Short mmCIF file of C-alpha atoms in Angstrom, two decimals:
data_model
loop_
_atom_site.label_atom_id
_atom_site.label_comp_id
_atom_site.label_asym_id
_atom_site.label_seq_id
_atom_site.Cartn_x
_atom_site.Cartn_y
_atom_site.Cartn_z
CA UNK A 299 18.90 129.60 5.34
CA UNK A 300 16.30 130.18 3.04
CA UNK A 301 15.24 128.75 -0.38
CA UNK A 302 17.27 131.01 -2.97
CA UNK A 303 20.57 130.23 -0.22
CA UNK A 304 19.55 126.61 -0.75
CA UNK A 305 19.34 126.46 -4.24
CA UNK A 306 22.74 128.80 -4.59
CA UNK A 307 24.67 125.98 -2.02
CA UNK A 308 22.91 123.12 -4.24
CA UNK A 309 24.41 124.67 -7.47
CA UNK A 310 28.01 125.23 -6.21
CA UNK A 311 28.36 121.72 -5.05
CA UNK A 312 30.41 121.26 -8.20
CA UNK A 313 33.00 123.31 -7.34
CA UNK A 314 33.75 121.25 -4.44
CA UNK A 315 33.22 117.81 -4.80
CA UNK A 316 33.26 114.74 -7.32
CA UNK A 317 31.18 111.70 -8.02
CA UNK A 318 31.37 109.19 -5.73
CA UNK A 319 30.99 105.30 -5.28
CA UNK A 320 27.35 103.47 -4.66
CA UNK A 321 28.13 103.07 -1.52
CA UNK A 322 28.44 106.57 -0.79
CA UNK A 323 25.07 107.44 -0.93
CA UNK A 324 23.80 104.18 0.67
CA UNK A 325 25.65 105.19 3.68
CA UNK A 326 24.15 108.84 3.30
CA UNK A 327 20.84 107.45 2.71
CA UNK A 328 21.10 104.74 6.18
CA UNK A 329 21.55 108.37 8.25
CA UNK A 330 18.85 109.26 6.95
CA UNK A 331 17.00 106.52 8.12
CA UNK A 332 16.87 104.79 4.24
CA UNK A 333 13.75 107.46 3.32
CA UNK A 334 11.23 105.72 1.01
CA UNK A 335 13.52 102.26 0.59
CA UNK A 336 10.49 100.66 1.28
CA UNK A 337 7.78 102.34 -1.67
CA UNK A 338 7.00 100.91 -4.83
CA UNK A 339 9.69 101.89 -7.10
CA UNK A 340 10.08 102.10 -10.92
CA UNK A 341 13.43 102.31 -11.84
CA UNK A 342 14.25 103.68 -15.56
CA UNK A 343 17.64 104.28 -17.32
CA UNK A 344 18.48 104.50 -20.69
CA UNK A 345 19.96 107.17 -22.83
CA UNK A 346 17.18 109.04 -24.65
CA UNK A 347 13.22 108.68 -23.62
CA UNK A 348 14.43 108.26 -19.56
CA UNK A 349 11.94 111.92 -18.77
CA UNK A 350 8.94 110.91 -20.85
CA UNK A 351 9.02 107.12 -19.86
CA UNK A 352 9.05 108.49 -16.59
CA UNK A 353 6.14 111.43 -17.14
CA UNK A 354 3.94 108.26 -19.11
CA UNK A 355 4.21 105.97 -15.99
CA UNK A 356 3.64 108.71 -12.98
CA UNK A 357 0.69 109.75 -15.49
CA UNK A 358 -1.06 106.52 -15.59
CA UNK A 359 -0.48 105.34 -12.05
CA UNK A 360 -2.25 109.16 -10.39
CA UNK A 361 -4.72 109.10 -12.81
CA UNK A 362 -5.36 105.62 -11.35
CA UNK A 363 -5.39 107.13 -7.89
CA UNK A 364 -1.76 106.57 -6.31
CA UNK A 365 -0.12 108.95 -4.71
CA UNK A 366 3.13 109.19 -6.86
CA UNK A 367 6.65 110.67 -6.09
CA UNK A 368 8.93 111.30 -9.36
CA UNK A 369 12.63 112.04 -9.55
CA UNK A 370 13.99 113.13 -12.89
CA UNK A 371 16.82 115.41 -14.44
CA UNK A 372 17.67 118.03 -15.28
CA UNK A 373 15.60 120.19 -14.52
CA UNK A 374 14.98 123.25 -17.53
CA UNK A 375 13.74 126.40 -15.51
CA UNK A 376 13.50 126.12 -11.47
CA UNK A 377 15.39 122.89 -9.65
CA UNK A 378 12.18 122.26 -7.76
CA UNK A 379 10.83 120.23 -11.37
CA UNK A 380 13.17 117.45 -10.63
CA UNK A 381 11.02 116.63 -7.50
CA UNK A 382 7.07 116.31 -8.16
CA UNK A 383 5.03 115.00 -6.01
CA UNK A 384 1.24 113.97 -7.40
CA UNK A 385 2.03 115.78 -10.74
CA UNK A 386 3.24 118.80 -8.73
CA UNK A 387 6.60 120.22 -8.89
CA UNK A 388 7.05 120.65 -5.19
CA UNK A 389 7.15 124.01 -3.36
CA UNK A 390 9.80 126.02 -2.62
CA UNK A 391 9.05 125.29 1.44
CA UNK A 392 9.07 121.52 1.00
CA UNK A 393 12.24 122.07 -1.06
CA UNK A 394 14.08 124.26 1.84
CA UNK A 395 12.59 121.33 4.52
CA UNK A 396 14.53 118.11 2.52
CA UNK A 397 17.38 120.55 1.73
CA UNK A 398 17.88 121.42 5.99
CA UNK A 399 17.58 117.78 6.39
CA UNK A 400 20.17 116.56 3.70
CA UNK A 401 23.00 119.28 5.11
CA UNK A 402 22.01 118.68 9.10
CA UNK A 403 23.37 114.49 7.84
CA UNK A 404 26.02 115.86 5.63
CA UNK A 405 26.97 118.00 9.06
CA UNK A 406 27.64 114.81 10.77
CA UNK A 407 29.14 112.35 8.49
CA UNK A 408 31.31 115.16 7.55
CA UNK A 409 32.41 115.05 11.22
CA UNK A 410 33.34 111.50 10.77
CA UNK A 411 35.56 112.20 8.06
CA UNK A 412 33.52 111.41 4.67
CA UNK A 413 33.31 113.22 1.81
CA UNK A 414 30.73 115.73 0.83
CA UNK A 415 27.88 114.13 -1.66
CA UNK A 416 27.82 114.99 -5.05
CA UNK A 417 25.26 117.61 -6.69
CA UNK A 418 23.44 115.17 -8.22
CA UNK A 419 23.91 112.17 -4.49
CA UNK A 420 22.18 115.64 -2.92
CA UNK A 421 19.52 115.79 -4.61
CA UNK A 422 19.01 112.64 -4.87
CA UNK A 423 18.89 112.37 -1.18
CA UNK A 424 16.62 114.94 -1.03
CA UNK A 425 14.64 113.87 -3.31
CA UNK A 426 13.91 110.34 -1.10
CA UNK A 427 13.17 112.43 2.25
CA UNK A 428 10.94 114.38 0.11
CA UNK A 429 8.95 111.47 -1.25
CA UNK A 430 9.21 110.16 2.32
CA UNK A 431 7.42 113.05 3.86
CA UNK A 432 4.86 113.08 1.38
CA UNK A 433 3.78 109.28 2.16
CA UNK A 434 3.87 108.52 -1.28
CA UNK A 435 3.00 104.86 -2.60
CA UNK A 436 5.12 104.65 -6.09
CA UNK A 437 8.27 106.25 -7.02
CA UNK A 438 9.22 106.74 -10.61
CA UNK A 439 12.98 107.12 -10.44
CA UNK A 440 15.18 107.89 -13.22
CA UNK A 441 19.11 107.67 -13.48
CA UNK A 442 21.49 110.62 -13.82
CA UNK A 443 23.78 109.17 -15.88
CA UNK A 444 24.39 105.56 -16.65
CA UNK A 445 22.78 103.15 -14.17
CA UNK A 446 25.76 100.76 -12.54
CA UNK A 447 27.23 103.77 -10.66
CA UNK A 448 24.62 106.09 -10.46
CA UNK A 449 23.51 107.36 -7.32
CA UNK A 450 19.53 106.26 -7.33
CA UNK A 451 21.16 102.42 -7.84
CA UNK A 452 20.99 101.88 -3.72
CA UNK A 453 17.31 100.47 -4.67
CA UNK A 454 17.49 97.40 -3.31
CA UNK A 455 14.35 95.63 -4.87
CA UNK A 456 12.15 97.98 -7.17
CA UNK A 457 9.31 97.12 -8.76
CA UNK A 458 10.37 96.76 -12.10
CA UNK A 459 13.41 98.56 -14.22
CA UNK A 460 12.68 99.87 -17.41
CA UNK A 461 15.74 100.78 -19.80
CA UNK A 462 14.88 102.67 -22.47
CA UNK A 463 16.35 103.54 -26.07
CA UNK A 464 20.44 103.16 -26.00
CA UNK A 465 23.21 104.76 -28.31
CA UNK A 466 26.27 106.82 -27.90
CA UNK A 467 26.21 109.74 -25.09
CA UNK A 468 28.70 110.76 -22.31
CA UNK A 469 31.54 108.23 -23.98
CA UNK A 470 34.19 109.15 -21.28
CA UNK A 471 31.98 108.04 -18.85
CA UNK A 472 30.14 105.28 -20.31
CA UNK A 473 32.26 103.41 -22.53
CA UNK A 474 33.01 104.05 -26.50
CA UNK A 475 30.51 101.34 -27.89
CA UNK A 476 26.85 100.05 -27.51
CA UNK A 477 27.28 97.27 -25.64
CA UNK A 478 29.79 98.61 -23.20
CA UNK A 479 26.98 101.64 -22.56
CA UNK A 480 24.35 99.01 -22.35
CA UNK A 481 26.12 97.15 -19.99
CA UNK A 482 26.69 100.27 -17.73
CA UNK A 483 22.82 100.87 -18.02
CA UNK A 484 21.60 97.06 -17.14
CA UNK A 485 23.43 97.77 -13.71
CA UNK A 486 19.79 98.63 -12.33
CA UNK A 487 19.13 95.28 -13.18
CA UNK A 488 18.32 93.39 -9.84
CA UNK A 489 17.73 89.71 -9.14
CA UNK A 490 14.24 88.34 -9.59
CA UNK A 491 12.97 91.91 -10.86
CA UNK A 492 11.54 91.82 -14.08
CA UNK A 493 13.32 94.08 -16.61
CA UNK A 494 11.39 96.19 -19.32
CA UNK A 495 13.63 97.83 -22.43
CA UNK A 496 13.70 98.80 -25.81
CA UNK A 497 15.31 95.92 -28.22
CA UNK A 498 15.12 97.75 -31.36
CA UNK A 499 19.18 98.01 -31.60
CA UNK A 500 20.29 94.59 -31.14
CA UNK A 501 23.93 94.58 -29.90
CA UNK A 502 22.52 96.61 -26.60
CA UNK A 503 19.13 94.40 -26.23
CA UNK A 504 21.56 91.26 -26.13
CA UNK A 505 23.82 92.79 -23.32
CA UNK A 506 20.62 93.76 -21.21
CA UNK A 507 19.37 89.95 -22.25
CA UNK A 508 22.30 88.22 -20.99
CA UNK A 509 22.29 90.42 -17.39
CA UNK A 510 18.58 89.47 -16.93
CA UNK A 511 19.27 85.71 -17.44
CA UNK A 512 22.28 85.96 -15.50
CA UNK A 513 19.98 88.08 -12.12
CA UNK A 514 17.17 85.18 -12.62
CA UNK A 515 15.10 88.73 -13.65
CA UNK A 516 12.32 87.95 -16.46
CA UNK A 517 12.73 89.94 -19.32
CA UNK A 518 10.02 91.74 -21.80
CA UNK A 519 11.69 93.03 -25.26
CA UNK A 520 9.89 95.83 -26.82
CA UNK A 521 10.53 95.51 -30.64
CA UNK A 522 9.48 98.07 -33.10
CA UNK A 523 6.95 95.60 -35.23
CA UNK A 524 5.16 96.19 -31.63
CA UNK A 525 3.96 99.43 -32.80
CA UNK A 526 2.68 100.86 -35.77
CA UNK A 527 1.37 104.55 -36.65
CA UNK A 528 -2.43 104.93 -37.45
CA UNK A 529 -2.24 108.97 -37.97
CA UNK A 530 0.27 112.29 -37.38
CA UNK A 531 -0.78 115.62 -37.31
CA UNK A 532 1.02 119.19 -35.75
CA UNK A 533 -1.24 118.21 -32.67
CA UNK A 534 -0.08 114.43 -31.86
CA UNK A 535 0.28 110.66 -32.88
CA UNK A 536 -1.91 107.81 -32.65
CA UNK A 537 -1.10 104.33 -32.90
CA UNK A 538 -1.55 100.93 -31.70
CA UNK A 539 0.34 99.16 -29.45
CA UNK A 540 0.00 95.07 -29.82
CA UNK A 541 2.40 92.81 -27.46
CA UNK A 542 2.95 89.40 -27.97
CA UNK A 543 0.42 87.08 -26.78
CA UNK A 544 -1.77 90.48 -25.87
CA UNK A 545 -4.54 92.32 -26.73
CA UNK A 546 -4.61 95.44 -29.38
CA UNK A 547 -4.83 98.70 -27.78
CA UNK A 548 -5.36 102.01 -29.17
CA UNK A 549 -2.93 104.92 -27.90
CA UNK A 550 -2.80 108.83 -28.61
CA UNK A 551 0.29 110.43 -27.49
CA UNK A 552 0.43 114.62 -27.73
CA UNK A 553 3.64 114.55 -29.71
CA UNK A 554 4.90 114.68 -32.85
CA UNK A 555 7.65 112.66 -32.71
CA UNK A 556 7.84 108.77 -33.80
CA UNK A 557 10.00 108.00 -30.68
CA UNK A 558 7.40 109.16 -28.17
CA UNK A 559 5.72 105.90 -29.60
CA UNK A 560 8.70 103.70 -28.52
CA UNK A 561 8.64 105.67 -25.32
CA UNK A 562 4.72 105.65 -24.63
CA UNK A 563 4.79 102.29 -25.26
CA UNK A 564 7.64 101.29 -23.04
CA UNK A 565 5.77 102.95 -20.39
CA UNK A 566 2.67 101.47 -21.51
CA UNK A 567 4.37 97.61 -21.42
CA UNK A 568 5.88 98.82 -18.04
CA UNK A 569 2.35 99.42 -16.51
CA UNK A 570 1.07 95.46 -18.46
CA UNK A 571 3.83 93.89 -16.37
CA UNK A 572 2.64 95.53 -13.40
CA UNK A 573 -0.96 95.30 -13.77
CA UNK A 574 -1.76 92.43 -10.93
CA UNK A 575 0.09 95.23 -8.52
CA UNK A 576 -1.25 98.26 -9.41
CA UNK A 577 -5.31 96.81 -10.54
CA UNK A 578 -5.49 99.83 -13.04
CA UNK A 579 -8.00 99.26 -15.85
CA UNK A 580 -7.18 99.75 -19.38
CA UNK A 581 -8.83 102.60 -19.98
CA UNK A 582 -7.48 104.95 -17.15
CA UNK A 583 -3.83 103.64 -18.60
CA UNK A 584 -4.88 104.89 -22.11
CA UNK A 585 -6.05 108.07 -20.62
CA UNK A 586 -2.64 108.27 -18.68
CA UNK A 587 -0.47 108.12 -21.73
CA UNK A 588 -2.93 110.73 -23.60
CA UNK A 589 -2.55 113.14 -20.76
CA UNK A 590 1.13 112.69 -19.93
CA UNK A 591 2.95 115.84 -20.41
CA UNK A 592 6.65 116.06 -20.57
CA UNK A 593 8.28 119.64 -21.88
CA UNK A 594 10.55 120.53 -23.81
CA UNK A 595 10.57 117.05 -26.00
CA UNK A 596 9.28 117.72 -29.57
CA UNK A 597 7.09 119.67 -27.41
CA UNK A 598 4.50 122.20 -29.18
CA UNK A 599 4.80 125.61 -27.24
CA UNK A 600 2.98 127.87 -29.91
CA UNK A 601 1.03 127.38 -32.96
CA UNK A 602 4.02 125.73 -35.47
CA UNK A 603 6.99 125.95 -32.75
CA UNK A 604 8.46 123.29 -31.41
CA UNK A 605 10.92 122.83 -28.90
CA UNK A 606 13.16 119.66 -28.92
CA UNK A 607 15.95 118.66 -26.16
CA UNK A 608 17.83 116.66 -28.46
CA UNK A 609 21.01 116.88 -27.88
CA UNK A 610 23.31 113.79 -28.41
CA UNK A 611 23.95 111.75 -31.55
CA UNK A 612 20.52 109.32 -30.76
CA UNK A 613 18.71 112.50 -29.77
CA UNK A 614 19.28 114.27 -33.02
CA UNK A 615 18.62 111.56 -35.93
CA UNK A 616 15.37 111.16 -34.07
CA UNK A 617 14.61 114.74 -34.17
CA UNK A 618 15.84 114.78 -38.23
CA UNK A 619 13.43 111.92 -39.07
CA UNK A 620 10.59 113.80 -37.47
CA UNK A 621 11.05 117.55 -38.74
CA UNK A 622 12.23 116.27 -42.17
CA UNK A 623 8.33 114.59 -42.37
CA UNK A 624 7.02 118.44 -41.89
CA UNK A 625 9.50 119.76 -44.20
CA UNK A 626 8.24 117.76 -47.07
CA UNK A 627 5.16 120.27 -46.99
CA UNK A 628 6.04 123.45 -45.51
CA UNK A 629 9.46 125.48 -44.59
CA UNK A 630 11.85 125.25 -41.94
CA UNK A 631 13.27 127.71 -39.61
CA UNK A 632 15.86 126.12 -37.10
CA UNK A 633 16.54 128.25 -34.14
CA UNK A 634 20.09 126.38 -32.63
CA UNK A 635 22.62 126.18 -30.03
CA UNK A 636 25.12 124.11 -28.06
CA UNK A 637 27.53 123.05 -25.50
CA UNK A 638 30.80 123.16 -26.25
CA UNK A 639 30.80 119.29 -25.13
CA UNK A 640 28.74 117.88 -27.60
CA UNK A 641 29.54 117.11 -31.20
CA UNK A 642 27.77 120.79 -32.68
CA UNK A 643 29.46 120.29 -35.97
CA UNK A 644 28.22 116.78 -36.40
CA UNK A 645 24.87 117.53 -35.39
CA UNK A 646 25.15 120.78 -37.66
CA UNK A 647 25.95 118.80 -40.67
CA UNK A 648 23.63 116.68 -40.10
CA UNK A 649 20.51 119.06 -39.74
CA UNK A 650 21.40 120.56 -43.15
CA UNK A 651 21.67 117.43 -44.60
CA UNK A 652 18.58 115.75 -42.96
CA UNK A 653 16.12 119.01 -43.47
CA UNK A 654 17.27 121.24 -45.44
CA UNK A 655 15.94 124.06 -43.68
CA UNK A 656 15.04 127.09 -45.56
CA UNK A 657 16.47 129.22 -42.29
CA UNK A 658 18.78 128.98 -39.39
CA UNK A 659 19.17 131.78 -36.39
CA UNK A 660 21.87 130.46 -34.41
CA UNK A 661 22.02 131.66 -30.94
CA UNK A 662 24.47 131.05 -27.40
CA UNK A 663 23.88 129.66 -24.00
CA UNK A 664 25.99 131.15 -21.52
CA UNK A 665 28.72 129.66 -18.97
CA UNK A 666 31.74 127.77 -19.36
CA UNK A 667 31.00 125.42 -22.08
CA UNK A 668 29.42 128.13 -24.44
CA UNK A 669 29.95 128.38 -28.08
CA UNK A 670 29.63 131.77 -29.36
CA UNK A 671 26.78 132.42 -31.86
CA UNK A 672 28.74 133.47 -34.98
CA UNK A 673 30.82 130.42 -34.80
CA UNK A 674 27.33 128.26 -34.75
CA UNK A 675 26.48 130.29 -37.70
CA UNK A 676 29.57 130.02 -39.51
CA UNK A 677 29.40 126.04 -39.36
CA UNK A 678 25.75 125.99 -40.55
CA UNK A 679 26.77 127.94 -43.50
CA UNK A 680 29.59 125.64 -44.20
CA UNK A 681 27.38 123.05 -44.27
CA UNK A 682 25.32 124.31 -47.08
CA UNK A 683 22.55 126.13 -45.23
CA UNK A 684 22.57 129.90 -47.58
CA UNK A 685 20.31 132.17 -44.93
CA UNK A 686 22.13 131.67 -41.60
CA UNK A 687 21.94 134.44 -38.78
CA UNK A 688 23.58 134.74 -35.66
CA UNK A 689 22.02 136.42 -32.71
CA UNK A 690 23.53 136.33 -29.15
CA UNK A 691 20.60 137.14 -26.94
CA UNK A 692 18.26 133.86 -27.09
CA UNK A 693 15.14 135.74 -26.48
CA UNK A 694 16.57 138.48 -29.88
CA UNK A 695 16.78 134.87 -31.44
CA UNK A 696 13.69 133.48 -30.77
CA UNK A 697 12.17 136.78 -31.40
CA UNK A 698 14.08 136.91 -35.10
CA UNK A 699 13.49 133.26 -35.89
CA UNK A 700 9.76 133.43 -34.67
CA UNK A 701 9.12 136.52 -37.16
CA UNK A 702 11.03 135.04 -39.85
CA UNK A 703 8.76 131.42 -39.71
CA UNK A 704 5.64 133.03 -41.12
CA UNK A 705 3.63 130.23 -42.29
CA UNK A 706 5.80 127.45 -42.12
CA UNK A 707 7.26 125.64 -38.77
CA UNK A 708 9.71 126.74 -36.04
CA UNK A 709 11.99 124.08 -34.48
CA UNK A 710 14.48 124.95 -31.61
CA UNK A 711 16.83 122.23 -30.98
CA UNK A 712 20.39 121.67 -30.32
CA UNK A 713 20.17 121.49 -25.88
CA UNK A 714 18.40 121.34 -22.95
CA UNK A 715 19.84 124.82 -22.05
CA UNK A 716 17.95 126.55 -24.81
CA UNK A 717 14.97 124.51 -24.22
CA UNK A 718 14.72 125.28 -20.65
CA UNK A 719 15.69 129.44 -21.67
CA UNK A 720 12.91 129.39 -24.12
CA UNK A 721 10.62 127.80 -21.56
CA UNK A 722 11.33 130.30 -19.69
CA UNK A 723 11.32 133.18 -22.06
CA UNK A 724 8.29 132.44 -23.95
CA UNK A 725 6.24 131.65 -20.40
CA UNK A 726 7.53 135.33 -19.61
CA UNK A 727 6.55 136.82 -23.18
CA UNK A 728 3.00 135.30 -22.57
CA UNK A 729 2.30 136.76 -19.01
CA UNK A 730 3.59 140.08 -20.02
CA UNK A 731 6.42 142.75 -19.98
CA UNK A 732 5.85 142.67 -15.54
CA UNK A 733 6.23 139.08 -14.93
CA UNK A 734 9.03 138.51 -12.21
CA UNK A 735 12.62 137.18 -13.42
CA UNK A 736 13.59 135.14 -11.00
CA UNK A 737 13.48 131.87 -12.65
CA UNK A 738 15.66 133.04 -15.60
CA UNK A 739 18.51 134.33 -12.49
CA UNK A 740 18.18 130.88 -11.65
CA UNK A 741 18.37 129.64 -14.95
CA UNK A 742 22.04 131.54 -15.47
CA UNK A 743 22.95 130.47 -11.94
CA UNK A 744 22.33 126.75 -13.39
CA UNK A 745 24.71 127.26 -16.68
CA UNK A 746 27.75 128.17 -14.16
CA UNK A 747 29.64 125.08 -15.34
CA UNK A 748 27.42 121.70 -14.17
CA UNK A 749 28.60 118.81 -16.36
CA UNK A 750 27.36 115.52 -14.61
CA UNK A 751 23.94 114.87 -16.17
CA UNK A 752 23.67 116.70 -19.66
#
């Protein structure tokens, strides 16, 4: 078998299998030999900020010299991103080598009569013989969805779990209110393991409280007055980040977005905790944040367009506060779409209301949970927006909305499909008319109908 036959199985695991218990995959992990049980592990869940918590901490610790594995979902282009290995997505080879090993264990226990793992157990799997092989020292892991149930919960006794911003996202999953989500996400809790997580909404910081006290874990609240914004420009934030008890320190973050301050400093409060284990100084930790890069997350990817992966209830109020700063100056072109399984008239509604923007091109992401274009459209303009366009073809959109921005600022937003196609797009617009297409196959091979993380 050979990589694209691997990544083609990988993708139609859907079709034949469901999620399964914990104890699936700590049964699938013991054939394996229980790869990488025994590295330092970070373990972070939460329901926005999980990726660039994630990107912060593997950031600081290699630019302090560990060798560092990171898992993360989903992926936006090619499925090797989810797996990167010393700031390197890893190769298509090692891919194909975890991938042979994951099916020649799935061979066997499926000779003993157990069920196939799920897409994201497989990957996860593969993702700990792949860390494994590389001899890596930490592991920054981050849930698929939730934390109690989730697959990467076998960790017995990480280094430290970090739970990051929590609000409303995959309800029929997770539970209808805060602290019923919360609770599902302080299952990575583990006794004696110090806990690190964002307290600024209170019903969700006092279920993650009451688990730590209960585990014997100690507990670090990040609050918002921790904080505060110095200065914000198109090319990043600085601020200062002051714990209790600690010393001032001066961060730069190459974002936009207020959030990335909660989630830098998460990361950054992670790394305090941590410090008589990993010995990094303060300086190569500021450095780490400065330098972190995670796309696709009020991410600049040309001179005034941004790409944002907002796309739950959390994700876009956050994005609202921080393009409705910009539109007090200049105008706004939205370039949109979204998944039939998210709430795209809410988040509609509330664009229009929140920016105002002087231009919408609405646009479709194909599979089973597309929403045509024109119906996009239609809702923007019944929610006041006056020059709405719909184009079907998301590089015709981009292309449209790009033109149509002039001066002002470009903001794509609405799912981590159209991030990850305009990644892809605008990475193949810059290299020219000849560069290959085989990461946008993949990219529709993706869209076929996976549910379980996004």
């Amino acid at each position: 078998m050979n990589y694209e036959e691997a990544a083609a199985y990988i993708e139609d695991i859907p079709k034949f299998t469901v999620k399964h218990p914990v104890g699936h995959t700590g049964k699938l992990l013991e054939c394996l030999g229980n790869p990488s049980l025994d590295r330092k592990i970070i373990h972070v869940a939460g329901t926005n900020g999980k990726g660039s918590v994630c990107s912060y901490l593997e950031s600081m610790l290699r630019l302090g010299g560990k060798r560092v594995g990171m898992f993360t979902s989903p992926h936006l282009i090619r499925i090797n991103e989810r797996f990167v290995v010393d700031g390197q997505a890893v190769s298509d080879e090692t891919f194909l080598a975890a991938f042979e090993k994951v099916m020649e264990t799935v061979g066997r226990v499926a000779s003993e009569n157990r069920e196939h793992p799920s897409y994201f157990e497989f990957l996860f799997l593969m993702g700990m013989v792949i860390f494994e092989d590389a001899d890596v020292e930490y592991i920054i892991l981050e849930t698929g969805l939730g934390g109690r149930l989730d697959a990467t919960n076998v960790t017995p006794r990480p280094l430290a779990c970090t739970i990051t911003s929590i609000s409303r996202d995959h309800t029929e999953y997770l539970g209808e209110t805060i602290p019923e989500i919360a609770a599902e996400k302080a299952g990575i809790i583990k006794p004696g393991v110090p806990v690190i997580y964002d307290g600024q909404n209170g019903e969700a910081a006092e279920v993650i409280r009451r688990r730590a006290e209960e585990l014997g874990s100690p507990y670090f609240e990040l609050r918002p007055s921790m904080y505060r914004r110095e200065t914000v420009s198109r090319e990043g934030i600085s601020f200062v980040f002051e714990p209790d008890k600690g010393v001032p320190v001066r961060l730069k973050i190459p974002y936009i977005a207020d959030y990335q301050m909660m989630n830098a400093s998460l990361a950054y409060f992670t790394m305090e905790c941590l410090k008589d284990v990993h010995g990094i100084p303060e300086e190569i930790l500021v450095r780490g944040i400065e330098e972190a890069h995670w796309p696709c997350r009020m991410e600049t990817v040309l001179p005034g367009v941004i790409i944002d992966g907002a796309h739950n209830e959390d994700g876009i109020a956050q994005f609202i506060r921080t393009a409705a700063h910009f539109a007090e100056e200049q105008e706004i072109t939205i370039l949109f779409s979204a998944v039939r399984d998210k709430k795209y008239e809410e988040m509609i509604h509330e664009i229009c209301e929140g920016i105002r923007p002087a231009r919408v091109v609405a646009t479709q992401i194909g599979g089973s949970r597309e929403v045509p274009a024109q119906v996009l459209a239609e809702d923007f303009r019944k929610a006041g927006c006056r020059e709405v366009y719909a184009q079907a073809d998301v590089a015709g959109a981009f292309e449209q909305a790009y033109e149509m921005k002039g001066d002002g600022m470009l903001f794509c937003v609405g799912s981590l499909y159209l991030a990850g196609e305009l990644k892809d797009y605008i990475g193949r617009r810059q290299r020219g008319p000849g560069a290959s297409g085989r990461a946008k196959e993949e990219k529709h091979a993706q869209l076929r109908g996976r549910t379980e993380e996004i």
